Backbone as a ProteinNet text record, in pm:
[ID]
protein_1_A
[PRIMARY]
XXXXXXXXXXXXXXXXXXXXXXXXXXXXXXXXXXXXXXXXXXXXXXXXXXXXXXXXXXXXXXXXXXXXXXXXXXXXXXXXXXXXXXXXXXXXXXXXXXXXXXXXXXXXXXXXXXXXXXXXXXXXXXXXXXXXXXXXXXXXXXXXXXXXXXXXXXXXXXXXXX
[TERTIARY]
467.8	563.9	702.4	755	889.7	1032.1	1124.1	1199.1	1292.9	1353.9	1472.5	1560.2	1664.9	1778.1	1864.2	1999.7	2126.9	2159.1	2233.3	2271.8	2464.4	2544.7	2620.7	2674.5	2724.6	2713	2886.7	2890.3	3035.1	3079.6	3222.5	3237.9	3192.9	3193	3155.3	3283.4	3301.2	3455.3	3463.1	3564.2	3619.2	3626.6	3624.1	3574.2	3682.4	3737.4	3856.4	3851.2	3874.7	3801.4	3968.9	3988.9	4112.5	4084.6	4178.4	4145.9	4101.4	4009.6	3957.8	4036.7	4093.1	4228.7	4143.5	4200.5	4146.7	4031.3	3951.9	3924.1	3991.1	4037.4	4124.2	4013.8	4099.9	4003.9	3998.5	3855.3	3850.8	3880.2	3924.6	3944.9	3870.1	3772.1	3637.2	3690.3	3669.6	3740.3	3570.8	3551.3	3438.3	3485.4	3359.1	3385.3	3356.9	3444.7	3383.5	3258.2	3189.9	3061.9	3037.3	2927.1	2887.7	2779.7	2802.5	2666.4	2571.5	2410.9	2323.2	2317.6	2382.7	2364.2	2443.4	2418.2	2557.1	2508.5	2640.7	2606.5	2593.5	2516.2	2446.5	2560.4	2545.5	2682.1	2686.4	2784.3	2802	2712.1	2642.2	2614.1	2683.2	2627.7	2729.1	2711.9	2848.4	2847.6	2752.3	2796.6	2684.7	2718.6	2623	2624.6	2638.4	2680.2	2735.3	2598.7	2495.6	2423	2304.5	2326.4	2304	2197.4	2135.5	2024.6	1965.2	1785.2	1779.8	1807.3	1776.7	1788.9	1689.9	1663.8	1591.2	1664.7	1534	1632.4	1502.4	1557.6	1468.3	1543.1	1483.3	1534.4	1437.3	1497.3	1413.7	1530.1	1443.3	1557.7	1441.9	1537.3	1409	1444	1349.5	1412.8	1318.4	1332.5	1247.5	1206.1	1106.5	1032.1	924.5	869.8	793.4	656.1	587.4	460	336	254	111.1	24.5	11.5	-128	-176.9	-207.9	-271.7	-258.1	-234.9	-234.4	-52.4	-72.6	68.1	105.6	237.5	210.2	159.1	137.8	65.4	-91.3	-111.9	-336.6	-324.2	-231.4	-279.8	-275.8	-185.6	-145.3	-171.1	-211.5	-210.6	-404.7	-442.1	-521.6	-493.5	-650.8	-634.3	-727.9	-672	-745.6	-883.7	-943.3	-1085	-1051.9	-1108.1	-1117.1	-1244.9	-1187.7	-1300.1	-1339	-1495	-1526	-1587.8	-1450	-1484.6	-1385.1	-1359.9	-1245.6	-1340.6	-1252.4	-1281.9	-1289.6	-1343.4	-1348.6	-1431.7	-1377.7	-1464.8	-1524.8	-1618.8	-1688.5	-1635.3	-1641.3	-1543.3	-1634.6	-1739.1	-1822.8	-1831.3	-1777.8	-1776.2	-1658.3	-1579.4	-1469.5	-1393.2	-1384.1	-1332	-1183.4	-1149.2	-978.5	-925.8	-985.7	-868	-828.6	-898.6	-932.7	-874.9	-892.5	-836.7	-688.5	-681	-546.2	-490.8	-556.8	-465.5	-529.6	-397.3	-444.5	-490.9	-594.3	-700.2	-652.3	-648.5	-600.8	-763	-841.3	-998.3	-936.9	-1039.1	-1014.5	-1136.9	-1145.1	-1308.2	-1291.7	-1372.5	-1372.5	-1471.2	-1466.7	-1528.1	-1594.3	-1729.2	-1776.7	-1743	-1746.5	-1742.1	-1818.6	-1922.6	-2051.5	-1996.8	-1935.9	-1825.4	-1945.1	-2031.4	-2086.5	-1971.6	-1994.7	-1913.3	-1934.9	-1836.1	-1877.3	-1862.7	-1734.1	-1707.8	-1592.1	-1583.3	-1490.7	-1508.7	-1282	-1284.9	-1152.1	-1163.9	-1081.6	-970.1	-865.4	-785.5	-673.1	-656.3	-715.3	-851.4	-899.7	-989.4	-1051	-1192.8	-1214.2	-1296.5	-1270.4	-1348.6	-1494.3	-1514.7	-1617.9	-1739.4	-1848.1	-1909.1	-2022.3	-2025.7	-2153.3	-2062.7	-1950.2	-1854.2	-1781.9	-1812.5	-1743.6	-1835	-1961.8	-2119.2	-2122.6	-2097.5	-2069	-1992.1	-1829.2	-1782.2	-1766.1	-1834.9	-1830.5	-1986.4	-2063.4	-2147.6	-2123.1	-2025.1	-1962.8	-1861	-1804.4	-1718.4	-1800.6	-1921.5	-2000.1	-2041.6	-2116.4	-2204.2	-2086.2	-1948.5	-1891.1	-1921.5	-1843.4	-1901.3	-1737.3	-1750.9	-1628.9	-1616.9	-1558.2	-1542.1	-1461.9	-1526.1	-1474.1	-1338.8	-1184.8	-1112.2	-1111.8	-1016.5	-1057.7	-924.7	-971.3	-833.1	-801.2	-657.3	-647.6	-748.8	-820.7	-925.1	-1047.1	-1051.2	-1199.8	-1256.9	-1304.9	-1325.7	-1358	-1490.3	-1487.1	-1436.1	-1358.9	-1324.8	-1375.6	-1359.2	-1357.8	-1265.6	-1233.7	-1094.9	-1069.4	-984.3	-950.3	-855.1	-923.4	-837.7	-780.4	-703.8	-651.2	-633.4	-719.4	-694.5	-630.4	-554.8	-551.4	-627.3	-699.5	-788.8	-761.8	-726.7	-700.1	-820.3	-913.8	-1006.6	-967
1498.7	1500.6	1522.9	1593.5	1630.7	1479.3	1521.6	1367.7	1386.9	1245.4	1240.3	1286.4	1346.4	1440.2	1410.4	1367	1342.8	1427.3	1445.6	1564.9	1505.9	1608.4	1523	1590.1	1593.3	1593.3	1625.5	1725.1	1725.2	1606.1	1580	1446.8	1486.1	1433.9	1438.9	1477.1	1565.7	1624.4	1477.5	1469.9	1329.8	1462.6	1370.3	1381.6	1313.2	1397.7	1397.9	1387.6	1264.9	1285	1263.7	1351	1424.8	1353	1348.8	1279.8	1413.9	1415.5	1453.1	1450.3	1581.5	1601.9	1558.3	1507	1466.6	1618	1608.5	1734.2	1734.1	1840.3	1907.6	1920.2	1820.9	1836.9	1987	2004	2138.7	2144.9	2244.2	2204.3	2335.2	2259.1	2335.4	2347.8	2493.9	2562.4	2480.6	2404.5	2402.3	2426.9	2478.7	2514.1	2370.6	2331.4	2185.9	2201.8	2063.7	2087.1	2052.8	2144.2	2122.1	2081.2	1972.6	1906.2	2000.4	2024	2117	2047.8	1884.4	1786.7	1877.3	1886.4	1899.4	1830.4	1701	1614.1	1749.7	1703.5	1773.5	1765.2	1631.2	1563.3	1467.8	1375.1	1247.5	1220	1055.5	1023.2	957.1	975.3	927.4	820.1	739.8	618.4	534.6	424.4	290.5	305.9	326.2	312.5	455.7	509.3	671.9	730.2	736	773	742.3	618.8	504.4	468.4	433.9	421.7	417.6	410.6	435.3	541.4	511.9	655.6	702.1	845.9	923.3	970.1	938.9	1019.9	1090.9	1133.1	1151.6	1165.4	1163.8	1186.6	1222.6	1218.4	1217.6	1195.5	1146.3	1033	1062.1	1030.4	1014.7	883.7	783	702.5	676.4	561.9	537.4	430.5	422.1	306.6	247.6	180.2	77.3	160.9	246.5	246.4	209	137.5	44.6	63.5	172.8	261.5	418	471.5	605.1	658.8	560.9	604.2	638.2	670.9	711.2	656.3	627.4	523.1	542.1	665.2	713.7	665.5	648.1	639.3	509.6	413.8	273.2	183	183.2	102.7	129.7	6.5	39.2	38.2	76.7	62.6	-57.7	-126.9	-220.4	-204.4	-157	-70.2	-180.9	-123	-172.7	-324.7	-360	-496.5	-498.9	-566.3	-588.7	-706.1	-720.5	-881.2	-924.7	-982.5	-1072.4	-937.7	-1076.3	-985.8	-825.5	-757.5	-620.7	-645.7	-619.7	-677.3	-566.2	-470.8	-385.9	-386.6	-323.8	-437.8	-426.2	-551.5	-585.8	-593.1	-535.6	-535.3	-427.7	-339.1	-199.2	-114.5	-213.6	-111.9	-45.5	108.9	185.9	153	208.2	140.3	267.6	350.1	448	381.9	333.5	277.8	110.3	-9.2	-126.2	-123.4	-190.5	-211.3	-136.3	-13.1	60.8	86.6	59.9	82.5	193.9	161.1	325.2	263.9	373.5	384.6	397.4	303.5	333.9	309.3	451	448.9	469.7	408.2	418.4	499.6	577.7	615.3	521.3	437.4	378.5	400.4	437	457	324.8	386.3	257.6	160.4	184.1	60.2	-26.4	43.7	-16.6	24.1	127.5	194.4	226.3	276.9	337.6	484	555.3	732.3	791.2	731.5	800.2	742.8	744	668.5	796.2	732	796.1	761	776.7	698.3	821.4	746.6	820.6	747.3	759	855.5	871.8	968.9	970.8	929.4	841.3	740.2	871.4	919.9	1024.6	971.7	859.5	780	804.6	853.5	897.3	762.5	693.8	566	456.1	484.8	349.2	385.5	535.6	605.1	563.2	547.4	595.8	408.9	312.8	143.8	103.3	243.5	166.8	176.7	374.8	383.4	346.2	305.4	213.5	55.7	56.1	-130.8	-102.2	-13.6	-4.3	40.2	144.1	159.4	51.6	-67.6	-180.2	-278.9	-270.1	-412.6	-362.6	-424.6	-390.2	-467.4	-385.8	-403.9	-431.4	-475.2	-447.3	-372	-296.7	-165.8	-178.8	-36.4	-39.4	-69.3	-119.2	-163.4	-126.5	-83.4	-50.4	-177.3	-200.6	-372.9	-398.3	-317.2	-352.1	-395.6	-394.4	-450.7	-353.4	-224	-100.8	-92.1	-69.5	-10.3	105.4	169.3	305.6	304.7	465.3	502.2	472	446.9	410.3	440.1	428.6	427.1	385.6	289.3	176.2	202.9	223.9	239.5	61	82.1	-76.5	-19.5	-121.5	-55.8	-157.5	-105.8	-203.9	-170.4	-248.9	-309.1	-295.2	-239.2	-311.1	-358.5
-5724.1	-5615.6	-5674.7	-5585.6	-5656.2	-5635.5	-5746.7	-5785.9	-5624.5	-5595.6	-5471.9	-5545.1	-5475.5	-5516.9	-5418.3	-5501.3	-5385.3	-5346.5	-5228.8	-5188.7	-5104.7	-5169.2	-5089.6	-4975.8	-4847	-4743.8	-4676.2	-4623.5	-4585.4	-4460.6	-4482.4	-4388.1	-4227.1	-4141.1	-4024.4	-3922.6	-3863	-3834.3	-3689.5	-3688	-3612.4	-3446.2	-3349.6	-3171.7	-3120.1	-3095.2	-3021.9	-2850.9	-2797.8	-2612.1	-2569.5	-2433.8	-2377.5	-2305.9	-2188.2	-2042.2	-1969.7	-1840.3	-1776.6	-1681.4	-1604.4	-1495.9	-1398.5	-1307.2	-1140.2	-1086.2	-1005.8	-953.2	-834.7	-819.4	-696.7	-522.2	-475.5	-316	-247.4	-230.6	-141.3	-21.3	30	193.2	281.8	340.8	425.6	585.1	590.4	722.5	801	912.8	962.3	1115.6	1165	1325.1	1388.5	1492.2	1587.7	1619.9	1620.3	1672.2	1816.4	1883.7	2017.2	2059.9	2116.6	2193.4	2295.4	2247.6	2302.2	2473.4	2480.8	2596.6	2709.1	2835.2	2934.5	3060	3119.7	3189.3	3338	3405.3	3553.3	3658.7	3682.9	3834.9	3811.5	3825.5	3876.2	3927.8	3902.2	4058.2	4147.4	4292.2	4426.3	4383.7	4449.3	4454.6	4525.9	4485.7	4572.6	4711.8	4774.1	4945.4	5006.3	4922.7	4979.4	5051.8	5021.6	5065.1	5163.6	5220.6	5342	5309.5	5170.8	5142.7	5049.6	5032.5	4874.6	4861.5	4701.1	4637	4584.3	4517.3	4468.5	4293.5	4229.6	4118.1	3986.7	3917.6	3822.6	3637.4	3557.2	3462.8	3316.2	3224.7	3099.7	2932.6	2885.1	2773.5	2618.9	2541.7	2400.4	2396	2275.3	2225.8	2104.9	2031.9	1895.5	1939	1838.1	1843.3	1711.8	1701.9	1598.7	1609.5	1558.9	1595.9	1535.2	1582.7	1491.2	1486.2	1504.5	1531.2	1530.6	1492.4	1531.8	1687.4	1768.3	1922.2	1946.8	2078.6	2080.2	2233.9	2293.9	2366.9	2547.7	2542.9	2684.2	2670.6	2544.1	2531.3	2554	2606.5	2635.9	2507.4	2427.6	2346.2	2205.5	2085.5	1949.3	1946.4	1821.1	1778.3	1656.1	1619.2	1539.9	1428.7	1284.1	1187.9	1124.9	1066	1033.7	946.8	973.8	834.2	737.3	595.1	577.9	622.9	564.5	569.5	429.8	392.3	254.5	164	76.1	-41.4	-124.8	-163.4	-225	-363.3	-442.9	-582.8	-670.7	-789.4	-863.5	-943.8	-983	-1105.2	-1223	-1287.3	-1374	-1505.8	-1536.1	-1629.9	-1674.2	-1831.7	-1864.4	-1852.4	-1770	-1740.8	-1844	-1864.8	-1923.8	-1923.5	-2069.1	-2096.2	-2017.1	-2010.1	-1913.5	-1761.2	-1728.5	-1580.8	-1572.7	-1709.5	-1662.9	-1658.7	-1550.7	-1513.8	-1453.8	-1401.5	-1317.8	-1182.1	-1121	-950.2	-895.9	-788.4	-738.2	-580.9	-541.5	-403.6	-324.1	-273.2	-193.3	-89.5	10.6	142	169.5	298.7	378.1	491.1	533.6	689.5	730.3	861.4	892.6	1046.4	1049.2	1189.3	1340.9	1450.4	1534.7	1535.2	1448	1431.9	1374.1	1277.1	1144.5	1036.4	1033.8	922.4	827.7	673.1	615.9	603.8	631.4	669.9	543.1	468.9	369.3	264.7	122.3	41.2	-32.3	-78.5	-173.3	-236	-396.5	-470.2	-539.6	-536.5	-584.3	-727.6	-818.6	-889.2	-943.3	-937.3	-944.8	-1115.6	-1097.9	-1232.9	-1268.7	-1418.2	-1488	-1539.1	-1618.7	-1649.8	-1572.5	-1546	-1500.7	-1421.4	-1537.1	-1496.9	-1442.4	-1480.5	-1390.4	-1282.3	-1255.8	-1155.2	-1023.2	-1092.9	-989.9	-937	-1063.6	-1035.8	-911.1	-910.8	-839.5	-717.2	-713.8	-555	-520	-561.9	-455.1	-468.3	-538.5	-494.5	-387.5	-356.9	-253.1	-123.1	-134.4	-39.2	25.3	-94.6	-26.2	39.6	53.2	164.9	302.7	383.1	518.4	621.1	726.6	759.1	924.5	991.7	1140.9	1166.4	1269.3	1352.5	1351.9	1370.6	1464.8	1601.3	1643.6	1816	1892.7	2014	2062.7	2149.4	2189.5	2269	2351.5	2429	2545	2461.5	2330.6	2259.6	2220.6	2298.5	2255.7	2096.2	2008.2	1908.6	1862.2	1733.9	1752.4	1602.7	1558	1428.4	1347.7	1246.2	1173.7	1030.2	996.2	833.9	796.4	641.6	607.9	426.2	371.7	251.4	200.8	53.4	-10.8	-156.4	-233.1	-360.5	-445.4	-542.6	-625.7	-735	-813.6	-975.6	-1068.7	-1134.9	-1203.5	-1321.6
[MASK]
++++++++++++++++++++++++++++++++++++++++++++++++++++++++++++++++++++++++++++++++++++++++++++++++++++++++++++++++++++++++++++++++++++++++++++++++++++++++++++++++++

């Protein structure tokens, strides 16, 4: 191996920091803006018209929503449950896979059959892949329901840890 050899090194040139001038405000020509709204008429006053009244209208507004339904279908839906905690098997688990969260989702029939799972990210491991979607196949769940009791189809997102 060849011997260490000094080497000597020119000094390091010294950094000189300036002040930084203000930036200069732009000034943006913008056109006023116009409301797409335009009020119709007044309405008559109280009594003016010897009677009731008639009217009609239409408005947006926001709101909270809890369900898949929307609020003309008669209210929220109430997403599947399981029954009894979710748990993966914890025997074999590949180091690519412990400790990191998988996003399982079920489609769940109105029987509350399971239609269909599927994990995201997806576990490469082939024999612990096959472990864990029939441990997620075998729980069992109750239906979505709409407020009237009604069974529906549903789908429920869990995140599981192994």
């Amino acid at each position: 191996a060849p011997a260490v050899v000094a080497v000597d090194l020119p000094p390091v040139p010294p950094v000189v920091l300036t002040d930084v001038p203000p930036i200069e405000p732009l000034a943006l020509d913008l056109a006023p803006l116009t409301s797409p709204l335009s009020v119709a008429a007044a309405a008559p006053a109280l009594g003016a018209s010897g009677g009731g009244g008639t009217g009609g209208g239409t408005g947006a507004g926001a709101g909270r929503a809890r369900g898949p339904g929307t609020g003309g279908e008669g209210g929220y839906i109430f997403p599947p449950d399981p029954r009894g905690a979710i748990v993966p098997p914890l025997d074999g688990v590949p180091r690519a896979v412990r400790g990191r969260p998988h996003r399982v989702t079920w489609w769940i029939a109105a029987d509350g059959g399971i239609e269909r799972v599927e994990v995201s990210p997806p576990i490469r491991d082939e024999r612990y892949r096959r472990e864990f979607l029939e441990r997620m196949r075998s729980y069992t769940f109750t239906p979505a329901r709409t407020p009237d009791g009604r069974a529906v189809p549903g789908v429920v997102t869990i995140i599981v840890t192994p």
